[in-house]
């Protein structure tokens, strides 16, 4: 049997990645409960003010202005908030790092995770970290960022008055959509990382030890057939529940180490089956995957037939 080479830690850039992780962990560890409350309040009040005037924040938190100024200065110094002068008064906004830190500190305080590990992936739209539950089980934390893909996917949501200028709202909504899709697909028996919890822009799931399909250079016939059929079966389960994965690619399929199953990840771009783009997204996605399996592993597959299987035919 041919071996799948599994490297969890990407050698390249690992040092850099660890540096960044340490910074995030340190920032969270250094966050006092008053700072966390101030950050959470900035997040909450942004829909009313945009940048929140420090006087409004003091009133809301019943803190005196001097104390508030000290907290806000520390948040700014640590890159968790930024200050703007609005009509002569300093007003404050949460930065992306601030939102990440707030989400992580909540996950820790509620006992969902006890530690963060290396950064597993970084893209324009998210950062994914290894983490551990208090009982030692490895998990992943995906921190969503605002991005063009999100805007495109969310614009399709009918009847939702989304303020796409509000990156915090977009990031939070994207995380909750991904979590909902994972829950739905997992409950119906699809092969996705088990969802644990979502909070703010963070989604916590089971950690799947393995490789992105794109990095798998050799896979026996049986294994490659199994991985493909796992993916098709998961797409079928999703479809039966009204969900089409919006971003099907070899980067979003994880081949688990050992049993070599195909896990489908990255569900935040999903569309509903009745969406005008759903059928073409499904067809193009399946064709993309099929041609990858043909080229990389020599599987002869008929995309038409696979699409029919997904639709329950
Ligand atoms: N549950 C998981 N287990 C192991 N690795 C994961 C998991 N989720 C994500 N990753 C790693 O992080 C990368 C980025 O995750 P993904 O959900 O695809 O986010 P993005 O939107 O940035 O592409 C993946 O390609 C994979 O390498
Ligand atoms: Mg991805």
mmCIF file of C-alpha atoms and ligand atoms in Angstrom:
data_model
loop_
_atom_site.group_PDB
_atom_site.id
_atom_site.type_symbol
_atom_site.label_atom_id
_atom_site.label_comp_id
_atom_site.label_asym_id
_atom_site.label_seq_id
_atom_site.Cartn_x
_atom_site.Cartn_y
_atom_site.Cartn_z
ATOM 1 C CA UNK A 1 0.000 0.000 0.000
ATOM 2 C CA UNK A 2 1.281 3.428 -0.832
ATOM 3 C CA UNK A 3 1.840 5.804 2.028
ATOM 4 C CA UNK A 4 0.320 9.201 2.448
ATOM 5 C CA UNK A 5 3.019 11.448 3.816
ATOM 6 C CA UNK A 6 1.599 13.401 6.662
ATOM 7 C CA UNK A 7 3.243 16.522 7.993
ATOM 8 C CA UNK A 8 1.166 18.455 10.428
ATOM 9 C CA UNK A 9 3.633 21.225 10.982
ATOM 10 C CA UNK A 10 4.654 22.970 7.794
ATOM 11 C CA UNK A 11 8.426 23.305 8.106
ATOM 12 C CA UNK A 12 8.558 26.459 6.063
ATOM 13 C CA UNK A 13 7.560 29.545 7.897
ATOM 14 C CA UNK A 14 6.938 27.589 11.090
ATOM 15 C CA UNK A 15 9.103 29.895 13.127
ATOM 16 C CA UNK A 16 7.199 32.865 11.845
ATOM 17 C CA UNK A 17 3.896 31.117 12.487
ATOM 18 C CA UNK A 18 4.893 30.257 16.043
ATOM 19 C CA UNK A 19 5.911 33.870 16.611
ATOM 20 C CA UNK A 20 2.498 35.044 15.538
ATOM 21 C CA UNK A 21 0.735 32.430 17.663
ATOM 22 C CA UNK A 22 2.740 33.417 20.683
ATOM 23 C CA UNK A 23 1.693 36.975 20.156
ATOM 24 C CA UNK A 24 -1.986 36.050 20.013
ATOM 25 C CA UNK A 25 -1.711 33.800 23.069
ATOM 26 C CA UNK A 26 0.217 36.419 24.985
ATOM 27 C CA UNK A 27 -2.269 39.076 24.094
ATOM 28 C CA UNK A 28 -5.135 36.918 25.312
ATOM 29 C CA UNK A 29 -3.299 35.947 28.491
ATOM 30 C CA UNK A 30 -2.544 39.586 29.210
ATOM 31 C CA UNK A 31 -6.146 40.666 28.681
ATOM 32 C CA UNK A 32 -7.679 41.716 32.020
ATOM 33 C CA UNK A 33 -11.385 41.121 32.583
ATOM 34 C CA UNK A 34 -11.959 44.879 32.446
ATOM 35 C CA UNK A 35 -10.190 45.096 29.104
ATOM 36 C CA UNK A 36 -12.221 42.174 27.800
ATOM 37 C CA UNK A 37 -15.421 43.930 28.927
ATOM 38 C CA UNK A 38 -14.326 47.142 27.246
ATOM 39 C CA UNK A 39 -13.579 45.281 23.999
ATOM 40 C CA UNK A 40 -16.898 43.423 24.137
ATOM 41 C CA UNK A 41 -18.696 46.717 24.703
ATOM 42 C CA UNK A 42 -16.904 48.344 21.754
ATOM 43 C CA UNK A 43 -18.105 45.421 19.629
ATOM 44 C CA UNK A 44 -21.667 45.785 20.896
ATOM 45 C CA UNK A 45 -21.937 49.565 20.657
ATOM 46 C CA UNK A 46 -20.365 49.816 17.188
ATOM 47 C CA UNK A 47 -23.772 49.402 15.529
ATOM 48 C CA UNK A 48 -24.909 52.600 17.266
ATOM 49 C CA UNK A 49 -21.754 54.695 17.012
ATOM 50 C CA UNK A 50 -19.248 53.150 14.625
ATOM 51 C CA UNK A 51 -16.216 54.343 16.588
ATOM 52 C CA UNK A 52 -17.432 54.568 20.210
ATOM 53 C CA UNK A 53 -16.713 57.854 22.064
ATOM 54 C CA UNK A 54 -14.815 57.211 25.285
ATOM 55 C CA UNK A 55 -17.502 59.094 27.266
ATOM 56 C CA UNK A 56 -20.190 56.713 25.955
ATOM 57 C CA UNK A 57 -18.039 53.754 26.913
ATOM 58 C CA UNK A 58 -17.461 55.097 30.445
ATOM 59 C CA UNK A 59 -21.211 55.612 30.870
ATOM 60 C CA UNK A 60 -21.992 52.123 29.606
ATOM 61 C CA UNK A 61 -19.417 50.460 31.850
ATOM 62 C CA UNK A 62 -20.017 52.839 34.806
ATOM 63 C CA UNK A 63 -16.306 53.532 34.954
ATOM 64 C CA UNK A 64 -14.743 56.876 35.628
ATOM 65 C CA UNK A 65 -13.214 58.578 32.628
ATOM 66 C CA UNK A 66 -9.629 58.383 33.851
ATOM 67 C CA UNK A 67 -9.842 54.679 34.456
ATOM 68 C CA UNK A 68 -11.495 54.242 31.067
ATOM 69 C CA UNK A 69 -8.762 56.231 29.339
ATOM 70 C CA UNK A 70 -6.117 53.988 30.880
ATOM 71 C CA UNK A 71 -7.893 50.813 29.724
ATOM 72 C CA UNK A 72 -8.386 52.205 26.228
ATOM 73 C CA UNK A 73 -4.780 53.353 25.975
ATOM 74 C CA UNK A 74 -3.609 49.871 26.896
ATOM 75 C CA UNK A 75 -5.910 48.302 24.300
ATOM 76 C CA UNK A 76 -4.552 50.669 21.652
ATOM 77 C CA UNK A 77 -0.949 50.052 22.716
ATOM 78 C CA UNK A 78 -1.482 46.296 22.345
ATOM 79 C CA UNK A 79 -3.076 46.633 18.913
ATOM 80 C CA UNK A 80 -6.516 45.485 20.073
ATOM 81 C CA UNK A 81 -8.315 48.780 19.484
ATOM 82 C CA UNK A 82 -7.676 51.903 17.481
ATOM 83 C CA UNK A 83 -8.493 55.492 18.324
ATOM 84 C CA UNK A 84 -9.986 58.129 16.040
ATOM 85 C CA UNK A 85 -10.768 61.701 16.688
ATOM 86 C CA UNK A 86 -14.480 62.151 15.951
ATOM 87 C CA UNK A 87 -15.959 65.628 16.440
ATOM 88 C CA UNK A 88 -13.198 66.499 18.870
ATOM 89 C CA UNK A 89 -13.504 63.394 21.022
ATOM 90 C CA UNK A 90 -11.376 60.255 21.012
ATOM 91 C CA UNK A 91 -13.507 57.376 19.817
ATOM 92 C CA UNK A 92 -12.540 53.717 19.671
ATOM 93 C CA UNK A 93 -12.926 50.710 17.385
ATOM 94 C CA UNK A 94 -11.913 47.096 17.835
ATOM 95 C CA UNK A 95 -9.152 45.899 15.493
ATOM 96 C CA UNK A 96 -9.114 42.491 13.859
ATOM 97 C CA UNK A 97 -6.622 41.324 16.465
ATOM 98 C CA UNK A 98 -8.913 42.714 19.138
ATOM 99 C CA UNK A 99 -11.843 40.676 17.846
ATOM 100 C CA UNK A 100 -9.651 37.543 17.605
ATOM 101 C CA UNK A 101 -8.411 38.028 21.169
ATOM 102 C CA UNK A 102 -11.899 38.615 22.500
ATOM 103 C CA UNK A 103 -13.179 35.453 20.811
ATOM 104 C CA UNK A 104 -10.271 33.374 22.108
ATOM 105 C CA UNK A 105 -10.546 34.731 25.647
ATOM 106 C CA UNK A 106 -14.267 33.858 25.651
ATOM 107 C CA UNK A 107 -13.505 30.308 24.434
ATOM 108 C CA UNK A 108 -10.956 29.918 27.229
ATOM 109 C CA UNK A 109 -13.169 31.441 29.930
ATOM 110 C CA UNK A 110 -16.062 29.143 28.977
ATOM 111 C CA UNK A 111 -13.822 26.077 29.059
ATOM 112 C CA UNK A 112 -14.049 25.182 25.367
ATOM 113 C CA UNK A 113 -10.292 25.448 24.908
ATOM 114 C CA UNK A 114 -7.419 25.621 27.327
ATOM 115 C CA UNK A 115 -4.535 26.295 24.963
ATOM 116 C CA UNK A 116 -3.639 27.453 21.470
ATOM 117 C CA UNK A 117 -0.992 25.780 19.347
ATOM 118 C CA UNK A 118 0.563 26.460 15.982
ATOM 119 C CA UNK A 119 -1.135 28.232 13.155
ATOM 120 C CA UNK A 120 -2.288 25.609 10.661
ATOM 121 C CA UNK A 121 -3.455 27.832 7.879
ATOM 122 C CA UNK A 122 -3.641 31.421 6.935
ATOM 123 C CA UNK A 123 -5.537 32.851 4.037
ATOM 124 C CA UNK A 124 -7.029 36.124 3.015
ATOM 125 C CA UNK A 125 -10.247 35.111 4.708
ATOM 126 C CA UNK A 126 -9.207 33.334 7.877
ATOM 127 C CA UNK A 127 -6.551 32.071 10.232
ATOM 128 C CA UNK A 128 -6.766 28.536 11.573
ATOM 129 C CA UNK A 129 -5.043 27.515 14.802
ATOM 130 C CA UNK A 130 -4.491 24.226 16.493
ATOM 131 C CA UNK A 131 -5.998 24.305 19.995
ATOM 132 C CA UNK A 132 -6.665 21.935 22.861
ATOM 133 C CA UNK A 133 -9.764 21.243 24.881
ATOM 134 C CA UNK A 134 -9.211 21.099 28.671
ATOM 135 C CA UNK A 135 -9.324 17.285 28.410
ATOM 136 C CA UNK A 136 -6.414 17.326 25.943
ATOM 137 C CA UNK A 137 -8.403 16.640 22.765
ATOM 138 C CA UNK A 138 -6.918 18.577 19.815
ATOM 139 C CA UNK A 139 -9.239 21.072 18.159
ATOM 140 C CA UNK A 140 -8.989 23.825 15.582
ATOM 141 C CA UNK A 141 -10.057 27.425 15.951
ATOM 142 C CA UNK A 142 -10.857 29.227 12.727
ATOM 143 C CA UNK A 143 -10.868 32.997 13.044
ATOM 144 C CA UNK A 144 -12.825 34.575 10.231
ATOM 145 C CA UNK A 145 -11.883 37.849 8.661
ATOM 146 C CA UNK A 146 -13.896 40.012 6.402
ATOM 147 C CA UNK A 147 -13.164 39.445 2.747
ATOM 148 C CA UNK A 148 -14.403 39.678 -0.768
ATOM 149 C CA UNK A 149 -15.510 36.036 -0.879
ATOM 150 C CA UNK A 150 -17.650 36.652 2.176
ATOM 151 C CA UNK A 151 -19.278 39.725 0.684
ATOM 152 C CA UNK A 152 -20.115 37.813 -2.472
ATOM 153 C CA UNK A 153 -21.559 34.859 -0.582
ATOM 154 C CA UNK A 154 -23.496 37.001 1.863
ATOM 155 C CA UNK A 155 -24.912 39.288 -0.784
ATOM 156 C CA UNK A 156 -26.858 36.269 -1.969
ATOM 157 C CA UNK A 157 -28.686 35.980 1.338
ATOM 158 C CA UNK A 158 -32.138 37.258 0.625
ATOM 159 C CA UNK A 159 -34.064 39.117 3.253
ATOM 160 C CA UNK A 160 -31.045 39.803 5.395
ATOM 161 C CA UNK A 161 -30.235 43.457 5.921
ATOM 162 C CA UNK A 162 -26.499 42.997 6.053
ATOM 163 C CA UNK A 163 -24.369 46.037 6.585
ATOM 164 C CA UNK A 164 -21.457 44.932 4.420
ATOM 165 C CA UNK A 165 -19.468 47.974 5.460
ATOM 166 C CA UNK A 166 -19.330 46.506 8.963
ATOM 167 C CA UNK A 167 -16.471 43.979 8.809
ATOM 168 C CA UNK A 168 -17.245 42.754 12.332
ATOM 169 C CA UNK A 169 -20.817 41.897 11.363
ATOM 170 C CA UNK A 170 -19.620 40.166 8.195
ATOM 171 C CA UNK A 171 -17.007 38.139 10.100
ATOM 172 C CA UNK A 172 -19.466 37.097 12.809
ATOM 173 C CA UNK A 173 -22.158 36.150 10.319
ATOM 174 C CA UNK A 174 -19.667 34.179 8.231
ATOM 175 C CA UNK A 175 -18.531 32.224 11.288
ATOM 176 C CA UNK A 176 -22.075 31.431 12.365
ATOM 177 C CA UNK A 177 -23.055 30.331 8.840
ATOM 178 C CA UNK A 178 -20.051 28.008 8.677
ATOM 179 C CA UNK A 179 -20.931 26.553 12.071
ATOM 180 C CA UNK A 180 -24.584 26.004 11.076
ATOM 181 C CA UNK A 181 -23.568 24.269 7.839
ATOM 182 C CA UNK A 182 -21.119 22.015 9.694
ATOM 183 C CA UNK A 183 -23.774 21.117 12.274
ATOM 184 C CA UNK A 184 -26.356 20.292 9.630
ATOM 185 C CA UNK A 185 -24.014 18.173 7.522
ATOM 186 C CA UNK A 186 -22.460 16.418 10.517
ATOM 187 C CA UNK A 187 -25.870 15.577 12.054
ATOM 188 C CA UNK A 188 -26.903 13.901 8.830
ATOM 189 C CA UNK A 189 -23.778 11.781 8.681
ATOM 190 C CA UNK A 190 -21.540 13.841 6.373
ATOM 191 C CA UNK A 191 -17.784 13.637 6.865
ATOM 192 C CA UNK A 192 -16.802 17.042 8.241
ATOM 193 C CA UNK A 193 -14.804 18.003 11.340
ATOM 194 C CA UNK A 194 -17.173 17.808 14.312
ATOM 195 C CA UNK A 195 -18.321 21.345 15.126
ATOM 196 C CA UNK A 196 -17.876 22.329 18.785
ATOM 197 C CA UNK A 197 -18.937 25.952 19.158
ATOM 198 C CA UNK A 198 -18.968 29.306 17.375
ATOM 199 C CA UNK A 199 -18.520 32.656 19.084
ATOM 200 C CA UNK A 200 -18.000 36.056 17.449
ATOM 201 C CA UNK A 201 -15.712 35.371 14.443
ATOM 202 C CA UNK A 202 -14.407 32.037 15.762
ATOM 203 C CA UNK A 203 -15.485 28.526 14.828
ATOM 204 C CA UNK A 204 -14.132 25.621 16.880
ATOM 205 C CA UNK A 205 -14.094 22.138 15.379
ATOM 206 C CA UNK A 206 -12.467 18.790 15.809
ATOM 207 C CA UNK A 207 -8.873 18.679 14.557
ATOM 208 C CA UNK A 208 -8.382 16.291 11.663
ATOM 209 C CA UNK A 209 -4.818 15.069 11.571
ATOM 210 C CA UNK A 210 -3.806 14.722 7.973
ATOM 211 C CA UNK A 211 -3.054 16.605 4.787
ATOM 212 C CA UNK A 212 -4.898 18.819 2.393
ATOM 213 C CA UNK A 213 -5.657 16.667 -0.649
ATOM 214 C CA UNK A 214 -3.586 19.007 -2.777
ATOM 215 C CA UNK A 215 -0.481 18.002 -0.794
ATOM 216 C CA UNK A 216 -1.115 14.276 -1.150
ATOM 217 C CA UNK A 217 1.146 13.121 -3.942
ATOM 218 C CA UNK A 218 0.439 9.412 -3.935
ATOM 219 C CA UNK A 219 -2.621 7.527 -2.855
ATOM 220 C CA UNK A 220 -3.497 3.939 -3.730
ATOM 221 C CA UNK A 221 -6.491 3.169 -5.933
ATOM 222 C CA UNK A 222 -8.641 2.012 -3.026
ATOM 223 C CA UNK A 223 -7.742 5.018 -0.913
ATOM 224 C CA UNK A 224 -8.320 7.543 -3.673
ATOM 225 C CA UNK A 225 -11.690 5.968 -4.502
ATOM 226 C CA UNK A 226 -12.662 6.099 -0.832
ATOM 227 C CA UNK A 227 -11.644 9.738 -0.455
ATOM 228 C CA UNK A 228 -13.608 10.730 -3.555
ATOM 229 C CA UNK A 229 -16.658 8.777 -2.491
ATOM 230 C CA UNK A 230 -16.478 10.336 1.009
ATOM 231 C CA UNK A 231 -16.565 13.768 -0.585
ATOM 232 C CA UNK A 232 -19.443 12.908 -2.914
ATOM 233 C CA UNK A 233 -21.422 11.341 -0.073
ATOM 234 C CA UNK A 234 -20.881 14.444 2.098
ATOM 235 C CA UNK A 235 -21.993 16.670 -0.777
ATOM 236 C CA UNK A 236 -25.082 14.462 -1.166
ATOM 237 C CA UNK A 237 -25.962 14.766 2.513
ATOM 238 C CA UNK A 238 -25.472 18.535 2.327
ATOM 239 C CA UNK A 239 -27.598 18.782 -0.820
ATOM 240 C CA UNK A 240 -30.402 16.769 0.760
ATOM 241 C CA UNK A 241 -30.345 19.386 3.540
ATOM 242 C CA UNK A 242 -30.469 22.295 1.108
ATOM 243 C CA UNK A 243 -26.759 23.144 1.165
ATOM 244 C CA UNK A 244 -24.236 23.429 -1.684
ATOM 245 C CA UNK A 245 -20.577 23.792 -0.694
ATOM 246 C CA UNK A 246 -19.459 26.989 -2.402
ATOM 247 C CA UNK A 247 -15.721 26.419 -2.589
ATOM 248 C CA UNK A 248 -14.943 22.864 -3.617
ATOM 249 C CA UNK A 249 -11.235 22.342 -4.212
ATOM 250 C CA UNK A 250 -8.361 19.991 -3.255
ATOM 251 C CA UNK A 251 -7.384 22.561 -0.606
ATOM 252 C CA UNK A 252 -10.694 22.100 1.178
ATOM 253 C CA UNK A 253 -10.513 18.312 1.409
ATOM 254 C CA UNK A 254 -8.478 16.874 4.277
ATOM 255 C CA UNK A 255 -7.198 13.317 3.966
ATOM 256 C CA UNK A 256 -6.956 11.916 7.470
ATOM 257 C CA UNK A 257 -3.805 10.182 8.546
ATOM 258 C CA UNK A 258 -4.201 6.479 9.160
ATOM 259 C CA UNK A 259 -7.685 5.670 7.922
ATOM 260 C CA UNK A 260 -7.422 8.048 4.931
ATOM 261 C CA UNK A 261 -10.917 9.402 4.829
ATOM 262 C CA UNK A 262 -11.869 12.534 2.926
ATOM 263 C CA UNK A 263 -13.150 15.340 5.177
ATOM 264 C CA UNK A 264 -14.775 18.331 3.520
ATOM 265 C CA UNK A 265 -13.906 21.628 5.236
ATOM 266 C CA UNK A 266 -14.380 25.380 4.685
ATOM 267 C CA UNK A 267 -18.179 25.685 4.506
ATOM 268 C CA UNK A 268 -18.526 29.417 5.014
ATOM 269 C CA UNK A 269 -19.241 30.091 1.334
ATOM 270 C CA UNK A 270 -22.116 27.646 1.099
ATOM 271 C CA UNK A 271 -25.243 28.590 -0.852
ATOM 272 C CA UNK A 272 -28.781 27.249 -0.580
ATOM 273 C CA UNK A 273 -29.826 24.744 -3.249
ATOM 274 C CA UNK A 274 -32.537 27.090 -4.504
ATOM 275 C CA UNK A 275 -30.044 29.917 -5.047
ATOM 276 C CA UNK A 276 -29.601 30.908 -8.699
ATOM 277 C CA UNK A 277 -25.870 30.101 -8.524
ATOM 278 C CA UNK A 278 -26.216 26.736 -6.748
ATOM 279 C CA UNK A 279 -26.379 24.405 -9.746
ATOM 280 C CA UNK A 280 -23.412 25.916 -11.551
ATOM 281 C CA UNK A 281 -21.353 26.063 -8.326
ATOM 282 C CA UNK A 282 -22.074 22.397 -7.737
ATOM 283 C CA UNK A 283 -21.298 21.351 -11.301
ATOM 284 C CA UNK A 284 -18.089 23.366 -11.543
ATOM 285 C CA UNK A 285 -16.951 22.215 -8.101
ATOM 286 C CA UNK A 286 -17.512 18.547 -8.875
ATOM 287 C CA UNK A 287 -15.815 18.883 -12.289
ATOM 288 C CA UNK A 288 -12.839 20.521 -10.598
ATOM 289 C CA UNK A 289 -12.531 17.695 -8.078
ATOM 290 C CA UNK A 290 -13.096 14.995 -10.693
ATOM 291 C CA UNK A 291 -10.378 16.319 -12.961
ATOM 292 C CA UNK A 292 -8.011 16.556 -9.981
ATOM 293 C CA UNK A 293 -8.571 12.872 -9.118
ATOM 294 C CA UNK A 294 -8.089 11.966 -12.769
ATOM 295 C CA UNK A 295 -4.818 13.867 -13.133
ATOM 296 C CA UNK A 296 -3.306 13.149 -9.722
ATOM 297 C CA UNK A 297 -4.392 9.577 -9.024
ATOM 298 C CA UNK A 298 -5.454 8.274 -12.437
ATOM 299 C CA UNK A 299 -9.071 7.654 -11.421
ATOM 300 C CA UNK A 300 -11.487 7.494 -14.309
ATOM 301 C CA UNK A 301 -14.516 9.406 -13.157
ATOM 302 C CA UNK A 302 -17.552 10.848 -14.865
ATOM 303 C CA UNK A 303 -18.429 14.259 -13.403
ATOM 304 C CA UNK A 304 -22.009 14.054 -14.721
ATOM 305 C CA UNK A 305 -22.539 10.819 -12.820
ATOM 306 C CA UNK A 306 -21.012 12.305 -9.662
ATOM 307 C CA UNK A 307 -23.306 15.343 -9.852
ATOM 308 C CA UNK A 308 -26.288 12.999 -10.183
ATOM 309 C CA UNK A 309 -25.123 11.085 -7.121
ATOM 310 C CA UNK A 310 -24.897 14.337 -5.158
ATOM 311 C CA UNK A 311 -28.461 15.159 -6.168
ATOM 312 C CA UNK A 312 -29.583 11.779 -4.934
ATOM 313 C CA UNK A 313 -29.999 10.218 -8.380
HETATM 314 N N1 LIG B 1 -10.511 20.741 11.291
HETATM 315 C C1 LIG B 1 -9.284 20.903 10.774
HETATM 316 N N2 LIG B 1 -8.307 20.003 11.056
HETATM 317 C C2 LIG B 1 -7.058 20.172 10.567
HETATM 318 N N3 LIG B 1 -6.681 21.196 9.770
HETATM 319 C C3 LIG B 1 -7.605 22.118 9.449
HETATM 320 C C4 LIG B 1 -8.953 22.024 9.928
HETATM 321 N N4 LIG B 1 -9.650 23.072 9.442
HETATM 322 C C5 LIG B 1 -8.783 23.793 8.695
HETATM 323 N N5 LIG B 1 -7.553 23.226 8.692
HETATM 324 C C6 LIG B 1 -6.341 23.735 7.983
HETATM 325 O O1 LIG B 1 -6.449 25.141 7.799
HETATM 326 C C7 LIG B 1 -6.545 25.468 6.408
HETATM 327 C C8 LIG B 1 -7.536 26.611 6.195
HETATM 328 O O2 LIG B 1 -8.834 26.221 6.613
HETATM 329 P P1 LIG B 1 -10.121 26.561 5.761
HETATM 330 O O3 LIG B 1 -11.313 26.185 6.573
HETATM 331 O O4 LIG B 1 -10.016 25.964 4.408
HETATM 332 O O5 LIG B 1 -10.039 28.168 5.707
HETATM 333 P P2 LIG B 1 -9.786 29.198 4.497
HETATM 334 O O6 LIG B 1 -11.113 29.883 4.334
HETATM 335 O O7 LIG B 1 -8.746 30.126 5.004
HETATM 336 O O8 LIG B 1 -9.369 28.442 3.264
HETATM 337 C C9 LIG B 1 -6.977 24.176 5.744
HETATM 338 O O9 LIG B 1 -6.634 24.132 4.399
HETATM 339 C C10 LIG B 1 -6.287 23.127 6.589
HETATM 340 O O10 LIG B 1 -4.941 22.983 6.221
HETATM 341 MG MG1 LIG B 2 -9.906 26.652 2.481
#
